[in-house]
Amino acid sequence: MIRKCDNNDFEDICSIINDAAEAYNGVIPEDCWKTPYMSREELRHEIEEGVVFWVYEENGELIAVMGTQPVQAVVLIRHAYVRTDRQNQGIGSRLLSELRRKTNRPILIGTWADASWAIRFYEKHGFQLVSPVEKERLLMRYWSIPDRQIETSVVLADQRWFSTLG
Ligand SMILES: CC(C)(COP(=O)(O)OP(=O)(O)OC[C@H]1O[C@@H](n2cnc3c(N)ncnc32)[C@H](O)[C@@H]1OP(=O)(O)O)[C@@H](O)C(=O)NCCC(=O)NCCS
């Protein structure tokens, strides 16, 4: 079942993010990695900034989370994480498809340039990488992330976004 998170889900969301983010350990630049990958304070901050988390639940247990954040005229997909032992079983795809159905705005997604599996995952869903110049412009316009993360990230956009370029 996919549903919007409620206050009781906070700890589970935090634990799913930190479990799944282990995939980055040793892959993304060393100075971008930390333990925990996302602290409770950071997660709280993200929610305060408007990230709405959706969860994938099975038999009362949370397996995956994915956030959406409306910013200006677009929607960002933020913090997509499936528990390590349940990755590659179609759960991320189900969450992504469900969240895409909920908006008719262009969708943008940022991820680490080194997270090749995540880039493949989004490309499989029809998202395309934007140029390096464009990614910098977009990350500065729609995200609030450190310069180093801008440097080491990529942005993928859906067809709707590309068609707004004319
Ligand atoms: C990226 C992620 C959200 C995808 O969700 P998922 O449920 O694992 O993915 P799905 O099963 O729906 O889709 C499978 C596709 O995703 C990619 N993928 C997912 N997990 C993978 C893995 N462990 N190794 C290689 N490719 C993987 C592949 O493209 C795969 O397609 P393929 O089997 O045809 O090669 C999930 O794997 C995850 O949490 N990864 C770690 C954290 C992360 O990278 N988050 C993205 C942040 S933007």
PDB file of C-alpha atoms and ligand atoms in Angstrom:
ATOM      1  CA  MET A   1       0.000   0.000   0.000  1.00  0.00           C
ATOM      2  CA  ILE A   2       1.201   3.480  -0.833  1.00  0.00           C
ATOM      3  CA  ARG A   3       0.085   6.302   1.438  1.00  0.00           C
ATOM      4  CA  LYS A   4       1.105   9.739   2.613  1.00  0.00           C
ATOM      5  CA  CYS A   5       3.204   9.551   5.772  1.00  0.00           C
ATOM      6  CA  ASP A   6       1.877  10.632   9.154  1.00  0.00           C
ATOM      7  CA  ASN A   7       3.649  11.782  12.315  1.00  0.00           C
ATOM      8  CA  ASN A   8       4.006   8.210  13.579  1.00  0.00           C
ATOM      9  CA  ASP A   9       6.164   7.290  10.577  1.00  0.00           C
ATOM     10  CA  PHE A  10       9.025   9.680  11.360  1.00  0.00           C
ATOM     11  CA  GLU A  11      11.415   7.158  12.963  1.00  0.00           C
ATOM     12  CA  ASP A  12      10.764   4.518  10.299  1.00  0.00           C
ATOM     13  CA  ILE A  13      11.362   7.030   7.512  1.00  0.00           C
ATOM     14  CA  CYS A  14      14.634   8.076   9.109  1.00  0.00           C
ATOM     15  CA  SER A  15      15.742   4.465   9.459  1.00  0.00           C
ATOM     16  CA  ILE A  16      14.807   3.530   5.861  1.00  0.00           C
ATOM     17  CA  ILE A  17      16.762   6.527   4.513  1.00  0.00           C
ATOM     18  CA  ASN A  18      19.852   5.666   6.524  1.00  0.00           C
ATOM     19  CA  ASP A  19      19.666   1.981   5.693  1.00  0.00           C
ATOM     20  CA  ALA A  20      19.202   2.523   1.934  1.00  0.00           C
ATOM     21  CA  ALA A  21      21.761   5.342   1.790  1.00  0.00           C
ATOM     22  CA  GLU A  22      24.456   2.760   2.606  1.00  0.00           C
ATOM     23  CA  ALA A  23      24.482   2.258  -1.178  1.00  0.00           C
ATOM     24  CA  TYR A  24      26.357   5.585  -1.397  1.00  0.00           C
ATOM     25  CA  ASN A  25      29.046   4.587   1.087  1.00  0.00           C
ATOM     26  CA  GLY A  26      32.353   4.326  -0.786  1.00  0.00           C
ATOM     27  CA  VAL A  27      30.698   5.411  -4.048  1.00  0.00           C
ATOM     28  CA  ILE A  28      29.961   9.122  -3.692  1.00  0.00           C
ATOM     29  CA  PRO A  29      32.889  11.451  -2.880  1.00  0.00           C
ATOM     30  CA  GLU A  30      34.198  10.755   0.602  1.00  0.00           C
ATOM     31  CA  ASP A  31      33.608  14.317   1.792  1.00  0.00           C
ATOM     32  CA  CYS A  32      29.914  14.017   0.875  1.00  0.00           C
ATOM     33  CA  TRP A  33      29.368  10.876   2.968  1.00  0.00           C
ATOM     34  CA  LYS A  34      28.559  10.976   6.688  1.00  0.00           C
ATOM     35  CA  THR A  35      27.045   8.746   9.362  1.00  0.00           C
ATOM     36  CA  PRO A  36      24.166   8.922   9.829  1.00  0.00           C
ATOM     37  CA  TYR A  37      23.623   9.966   6.236  1.00  0.00           C
ATOM     38  CA  MET A  38      20.575  11.933   7.329  1.00  0.00           C
ATOM     39  CA  SER A  39      20.079  12.986  10.949  1.00  0.00           C
ATOM     40  CA  ARG A  40      16.643  13.399  12.540  1.00  0.00           C
ATOM     41  CA  GLU A  41      17.220  17.160  12.555  1.00  0.00           C
ATOM     42  CA  GLU A  42      17.950  17.202   8.834  1.00  0.00           C
ATOM     43  CA  LEU A  43      14.895  15.083   8.117  1.00  0.00           C
ATOM     44  CA  ARG A  44      12.730  17.400  10.234  1.00  0.00           C
ATOM     45  CA  HIS A  45      14.179  20.361   8.350  1.00  0.00           C
ATOM     46  CA  GLU A  46      13.328  18.792   4.993  1.00  0.00           C
ATOM     47  CA  ILE A  47       9.723  18.247   6.101  1.00  0.00           C
ATOM     48  CA  GLU A  48       9.521  21.848   7.337  1.00  0.00           C
ATOM     49  CA  GLU A  49      10.811  22.979   3.949  1.00  0.00           C
ATOM     50  CA  GLY A  50       7.857  21.305   2.274  1.00  0.00           C
ATOM     51  CA  VAL A  51       8.975  17.774   1.416  1.00  0.00           C
ATOM     52  CA  VAL A  52       5.959  15.490   1.676  1.00  0.00           C
ATOM     53  CA  PHE A  53       6.894  11.856   2.177  1.00  0.00           C
ATOM     54  CA  TRP A  54       4.954   8.949   0.758  1.00  0.00           C
ATOM     55  CA  VAL A  55       5.538   5.477   2.106  1.00  0.00           C
ATOM     56  CA  TYR A  56       5.231   1.961   0.771  1.00  0.00           C
ATOM     57  CA  GLU A  57       3.843  -0.278   3.480  1.00  0.00           C
ATOM     58  CA  GLU A  58       3.498  -4.047   3.559  1.00  0.00           C
ATOM     59  CA  ASN A  59       1.821  -5.916   6.439  1.00  0.00           C
ATOM     60  CA  GLY A  60       2.143  -2.851   8.644  1.00  0.00           C
ATOM     61  CA  GLU A  61       5.861  -2.458   7.924  1.00  0.00           C
ATOM     62  CA  LEU A  62       7.352   0.480   6.041  1.00  0.00           C
ATOM     63  CA  ILE A  63       9.614  -0.672   3.206  1.00  0.00           C
ATOM     64  CA  ALA A  64      10.274   2.462   1.155  1.00  0.00           C
ATOM     65  CA  VAL A  65       9.857   6.226   1.144  1.00  0.00           C
ATOM     66  CA  MET A  66       9.818   8.902  -1.537  1.00  0.00           C
ATOM     67  CA  GLY A  67       9.240  12.622  -1.131  1.00  0.00           C
ATOM     68  CA  THR A  68       7.716  15.277  -3.332  1.00  0.00           C
ATOM     69  CA  GLN A  69       8.404  18.978  -2.944  1.00  0.00           C
ATOM     70  CA  PRO A  70       6.488  21.543  -4.969  1.00  0.00           C
ATOM     71  CA  VAL A  71       8.752  24.509  -5.738  1.00  0.00           C
ATOM     72  CA  GLN A  72       7.577  27.375  -7.931  1.00  0.00           C
ATOM     73  CA  ALA A  73       6.118  25.766 -11.071  1.00  0.00           C
ATOM     74  CA  VAL A  74       7.774  22.337 -10.731  1.00  0.00           C
ATOM     75  CA  VAL A  75       7.688  19.336  -8.417  1.00  0.00           C
ATOM     76  CA  LEU A  76      10.924  17.837  -7.147  1.00  0.00           C
ATOM     77  CA  ILE A  77      11.214  14.167  -6.281  1.00  0.00           C
ATOM     78  CA  ARG A  78      13.294  14.107  -3.101  1.00  0.00           C
ATOM     79  CA  HIS A  79      14.796  11.349  -0.985  1.00  0.00           C
ATOM     80  CA  ALA A  80      13.826   8.143  -2.744  1.00  0.00           C
ATOM     81  CA  TYR A  81      14.831   5.154  -0.627  1.00  0.00           C
ATOM     82  CA  VAL A  82      13.924   1.472  -0.571  1.00  0.00           C
ATOM     83  CA  ARG A  83      15.200  -0.738   2.257  1.00  0.00           C
ATOM     84  CA  THR A  84      18.404  -2.454   1.132  1.00  0.00           C
ATOM     85  CA  ASP A  85      16.964  -5.968   1.325  1.00  0.00           C
ATOM     86  CA  ARG A  86      13.959  -4.967  -0.809  1.00  0.00           C
ATOM     87  CA  GLN A  87      15.700  -3.017  -3.579  1.00  0.00           C
ATOM     88  CA  ASN A  88      15.371  -4.033  -7.213  1.00  0.00           C
ATOM     89  CA  GLN A  89      11.944  -5.639  -6.683  1.00  0.00           C
ATOM     90  CA  GLY A  90       9.833  -2.960  -8.345  1.00  0.00           C
ATOM     91  CA  ILE A  91       8.900  -1.042  -5.189  1.00  0.00           C
ATOM     92  CA  GLY A  92      10.697   2.194  -6.118  1.00  0.00           C
ATOM     93  CA  SER A  93       9.006   2.049  -9.526  1.00  0.00           C
ATOM     94  CA  ARG A  94       5.586   1.732  -7.954  1.00  0.00           C
ATOM     95  CA  LEU A  95       6.186   4.699  -5.672  1.00  0.00           C
ATOM     96  CA  LEU A  96       7.580   6.834  -8.491  1.00  0.00           C
ATOM     97  CA  SER A  97       4.657   6.025 -10.801  1.00  0.00           C
ATOM     98  CA  GLU A  98       2.145   6.821  -8.086  1.00  0.00           C
ATOM     99  CA  LEU A  99       3.761  10.178  -7.282  1.00  0.00           C
ATOM    100  CA  ARG A 100       3.941  11.101 -10.966  1.00  0.00           C
ATOM    101  CA  ARG A 101       0.206  10.489 -11.276  1.00  0.00           C
ATOM    102  CA  LYS A 102      -0.452  13.066  -8.557  1.00  0.00           C
ATOM    103  CA  THR A 103       0.871  16.092 -10.411  1.00  0.00           C
ATOM    104  CA  ASN A 104       0.642  17.695 -13.810  1.00  0.00           C
ATOM    105  CA  ARG A 105       3.637  19.927 -13.198  1.00  0.00           C
ATOM    106  CA  PRO A 106       7.074  19.190 -14.695  1.00  0.00           C
ATOM    107  CA  ILE A 107       9.128  16.903 -12.430  1.00  0.00           C
ATOM    108  CA  LEU A 108      12.823  17.310 -11.637  1.00  0.00           C
ATOM    109  CA  ILE A 109      15.041  14.870  -9.744  1.00  0.00           C
ATOM    110  CA  GLY A 110      18.528  15.438  -8.358  1.00  0.00           C
ATOM    111  CA  THR A 111      20.873  12.631  -7.422  1.00  0.00           C
ATOM    112  CA  TRP A 112      24.591  11.981  -6.951  1.00  0.00           C
ATOM    113  CA  ALA A 113      26.461  11.809 -10.261  1.00  0.00           C
ATOM    114  CA  ASP A 114      28.134   8.624  -8.982  1.00  0.00           C
ATOM    115  CA  ALA A 115      24.833   6.864  -8.183  1.00  0.00           C
ATOM    116  CA  SER A 116      24.702   5.169 -11.594  1.00  0.00           C
ATOM    117  CA  TRP A 117      21.948   2.733 -10.497  1.00  0.00           C
ATOM    118  CA  ALA A 118      19.691   5.625  -9.480  1.00  0.00           C
ATOM    119  CA  ILE A 119      20.289   7.429 -12.784  1.00  0.00           C
ATOM    120  CA  ARG A 120      19.444   4.189 -14.636  1.00  0.00           C
ATOM    121  CA  PHE A 121      16.330   3.766 -12.522  1.00  0.00           C
ATOM    122  CA  TYR A 122      15.034   7.226 -13.466  1.00  0.00           C
ATOM    123  CA  GLU A 123      16.065   6.873 -17.120  1.00  0.00           C
ATOM    124  CA  LYS A 124      14.062   3.663 -17.257  1.00  0.00           C
ATOM    125  CA  HIS A 125      11.089   5.773 -16.234  1.00  0.00           C
ATOM    126  CA  GLY A 126      11.638   8.225 -19.085  1.00  0.00           C
ATOM    127  CA  PHE A 127      13.592  10.898 -17.220  1.00  0.00           C
ATOM    128  CA  GLN A 128      16.577  12.388 -19.008  1.00  0.00           C
ATOM    129  CA  LEU A 129      19.732  14.016 -17.749  1.00  0.00           C
ATOM    130  CA  VAL A 130      19.942  17.760 -18.323  1.00  0.00           C
ATOM    131  CA  SER A 131      23.203  19.371 -19.456  1.00  0.00           C
ATOM    132  CA  PRO A 132      25.852  20.286 -16.840  1.00  0.00           C
ATOM    133  CA  VAL A 133      25.133  24.011 -17.291  1.00  0.00           C
ATOM    134  CA  GLU A 134      21.407  23.459 -16.923  1.00  0.00           C
ATOM    135  CA  LYS A 135      21.793  21.210 -13.855  1.00  0.00           C
ATOM    136  CA  GLU A 136      23.733  23.923 -12.056  1.00  0.00           C
ATOM    137  CA  ARG A 137      21.089  26.495 -12.885  1.00  0.00           C
ATOM    138  CA  LEU A 138      18.275  24.184 -11.760  1.00  0.00           C
ATOM    139  CA  LEU A 139      19.960  23.053  -8.536  1.00  0.00           C
ATOM    140  CA  MET A 140      20.547  26.686  -7.587  1.00  0.00           C
ATOM    141  CA  ARG A 141      17.032  27.726  -8.483  1.00  0.00           C
ATOM    142  CA  TYR A 142      14.949  24.921  -6.990  1.00  0.00           C
ATOM    143  CA  TRP A 143      17.076  23.222  -4.333  1.00  0.00           C
ATOM    144  CA  SER A 144      18.793  24.454  -1.172  1.00  0.00           C
ATOM    145  CA  ILE A 145      21.925  22.327  -1.124  1.00  0.00           C
ATOM    146  CA  PRO A 146      25.626  23.066  -0.528  1.00  0.00           C
ATOM    147  CA  ASP A 147      27.885  24.081  -3.459  1.00  0.00           C
ATOM    148  CA  ARG A 148      29.800  20.823  -3.157  1.00  0.00           C
ATOM    149  CA  GLN A 149      26.596  18.843  -3.635  1.00  0.00           C
ATOM    150  CA  ILE A 150      25.717  20.930  -6.690  1.00  0.00           C
ATOM    151  CA  GLU A 151      29.126  20.079  -8.115  1.00  0.00           C
ATOM    152  CA  THR A 152      28.732  16.329  -7.488  1.00  0.00           C
ATOM    153  CA  SER A 153      25.070  15.917  -8.491  1.00  0.00           C
ATOM    154  CA  VAL A 154      23.103  15.487 -11.696  1.00  0.00           C
ATOM    155  CA  VAL A 155      19.547  16.515 -12.520  1.00  0.00           C
ATOM    156  CA  LEU A 156      17.037  14.456 -14.461  1.00  0.00           C
ATOM    157  CA  ALA A 157      13.838  15.903 -15.900  1.00  0.00           C
ATOM    158  CA  ASP A 158      10.669  14.438 -17.368  1.00  0.00           C
ATOM    159  CA  GLN A 159       9.301  15.083 -20.861  1.00  0.00           C
ATOM    160  CA  ARG A 160       6.936  17.728 -19.534  1.00  0.00           C
ATOM    161  CA  TRP A 161       9.875  19.788 -18.333  1.00  0.00           C
ATOM    162  CA  PHE A 162      11.756  19.413 -21.621  1.00  0.00           C
ATOM    163  CA  SER A 163       8.668  20.474 -23.564  1.00  0.00           C
ATOM    164  CA  THR A 164       8.432  23.707 -21.540  1.00  0.00           C
ATOM    165  CA  LEU A 165      11.777  24.688 -23.087  1.00  0.00           C
ATOM    166  CA  GLY A 166      10.034  25.176 -26.426  1.00  0.00           C
TER     167      GLY A 166
HETATM  168  C1  LIG B   1      17.060   3.796  -6.455  1.00  0.00           C
HETATM  169  C2  LIG B   1      15.913   3.078  -5.735  1.00  0.00           C
HETATM  170  C3  LIG B   1      14.991   4.081  -5.063  1.00  0.00           C
HETATM  171  C4  LIG B   1      15.118   2.299  -6.804  1.00  0.00           C
HETATM  172  O1  LIG B   1      14.072   1.567  -6.197  1.00  0.00           O
HETATM  173  P1  LIG B   1      13.985  -0.024  -6.430  1.00  0.00           P
HETATM  174  O2  LIG B   1      12.745  -0.508  -5.810  1.00  0.00           O
HETATM  175  O3  LIG B   1      15.258  -0.655  -5.976  1.00  0.00           O
HETATM  176  O4  LIG B   1      13.943  -0.099  -8.031  1.00  0.00           O
HETATM  177  P2  LIG B   1      12.968  -0.957  -8.946  1.00  0.00           P
HETATM  178  O5  LIG B   1      13.063  -2.386  -8.538  1.00  0.00           O
HETATM  179  O6  LIG B   1      11.634  -0.349  -9.014  1.00  0.00           O
HETATM  180  O7  LIG B   1      13.646  -0.727 -10.361  1.00  0.00           O
HETATM  181  C5  LIG B   1      14.728  -1.511 -10.726  1.00  0.00           C
HETATM  182  C6  LIG B   1      15.726  -0.696 -11.504  1.00  0.00           C
HETATM  183  O8  LIG B   1      16.389   0.237 -10.660  1.00  0.00           O
HETATM  184  C7  LIG B   1      17.820   0.112 -10.777  1.00  0.00           C
HETATM  185  N1  LIG B   1      18.319  -0.575  -9.546  1.00  0.00           N
HETATM  186  C8  LIG B   1      17.682  -0.590  -8.373  1.00  0.00           C
HETATM  187  N2  LIG B   1      18.421  -1.232  -7.454  1.00  0.00           N
HETATM  188  C9  LIG B   1      19.538  -1.620  -8.039  1.00  0.00           C
HETATM  189  C10 LIG B   1      20.698  -2.302  -7.581  1.00  0.00           C
HETATM  190  N3  LIG B   1      20.835  -2.706  -6.324  1.00  0.00           N
HETATM  191  N4  LIG B   1      21.673  -2.541  -8.475  1.00  0.00           N
HETATM  192  C11 LIG B   1      21.545  -2.146  -9.763  1.00  0.00           C
HETATM  193  N5  LIG B   1      20.449  -1.476 -10.235  1.00  0.00           N
HETATM  194  C12 LIG B   1      19.466  -1.207  -9.377  1.00  0.00           C
HETATM  195  C13 LIG B   1      18.016  -0.676 -12.038  1.00  0.00           C
HETATM  196  O9  LIG B   1      17.954   0.238 -13.133  1.00  0.00           O
HETATM  197  C14 LIG B   1      16.812  -1.592 -12.053  1.00  0.00           C
HETATM  198  O10 LIG B   1      16.421  -2.003 -13.316  1.00  0.00           O
HETATM  199  P3  LIG B   1      17.018  -3.367 -13.962  1.00  0.00           P
HETATM  200  O11 LIG B   1      16.795  -4.441 -12.961  1.00  0.00           O
HETATM  201  O12 LIG B   1      16.230  -3.537 -15.215  1.00  0.00           O
HETATM  202  O13 LIG B   1      18.473  -3.087 -14.185  1.00  0.00           O
HETATM  203  C15 LIG B   1      16.459   2.064  -4.687  1.00  0.00           C
HETATM  204  O14 LIG B   1      17.222   1.077  -5.342  1.00  0.00           O
HETATM  205  C16 LIG B   1      17.300   2.693  -3.583  1.00  0.00           C
HETATM  206  O15 LIG B   1      16.787   3.067  -2.547  1.00  0.00           O
HETATM  207  N6  LIG B   1      18.635   2.767  -3.799  1.00  0.00           N
HETATM  208  C17 LIG B   1      19.572   3.302  -2.803  1.00  0.00           C
HETATM  209  C18 LIG B   1      19.364   4.779  -2.558  1.00  0.00           C
HETATM  210  C19 LIG B   1      19.259   5.575  -3.834  1.00  0.00           C
HETATM  211  O16 LIG B   1      20.077   5.466  -4.731  1.00  0.00           O
HETATM  212  N7  LIG B   1      18.239   6.447  -3.898  1.00  0.00           N
HETATM  213  C20 LIG B   1      18.018   7.362  -4.999  1.00  0.00           C
HETATM  214  C21 LIG B   1      18.088   8.743  -4.446  1.00  0.00           C
HETATM  215  S1  LIG B   1      17.671   9.958  -5.651  1.00  0.00           S
END
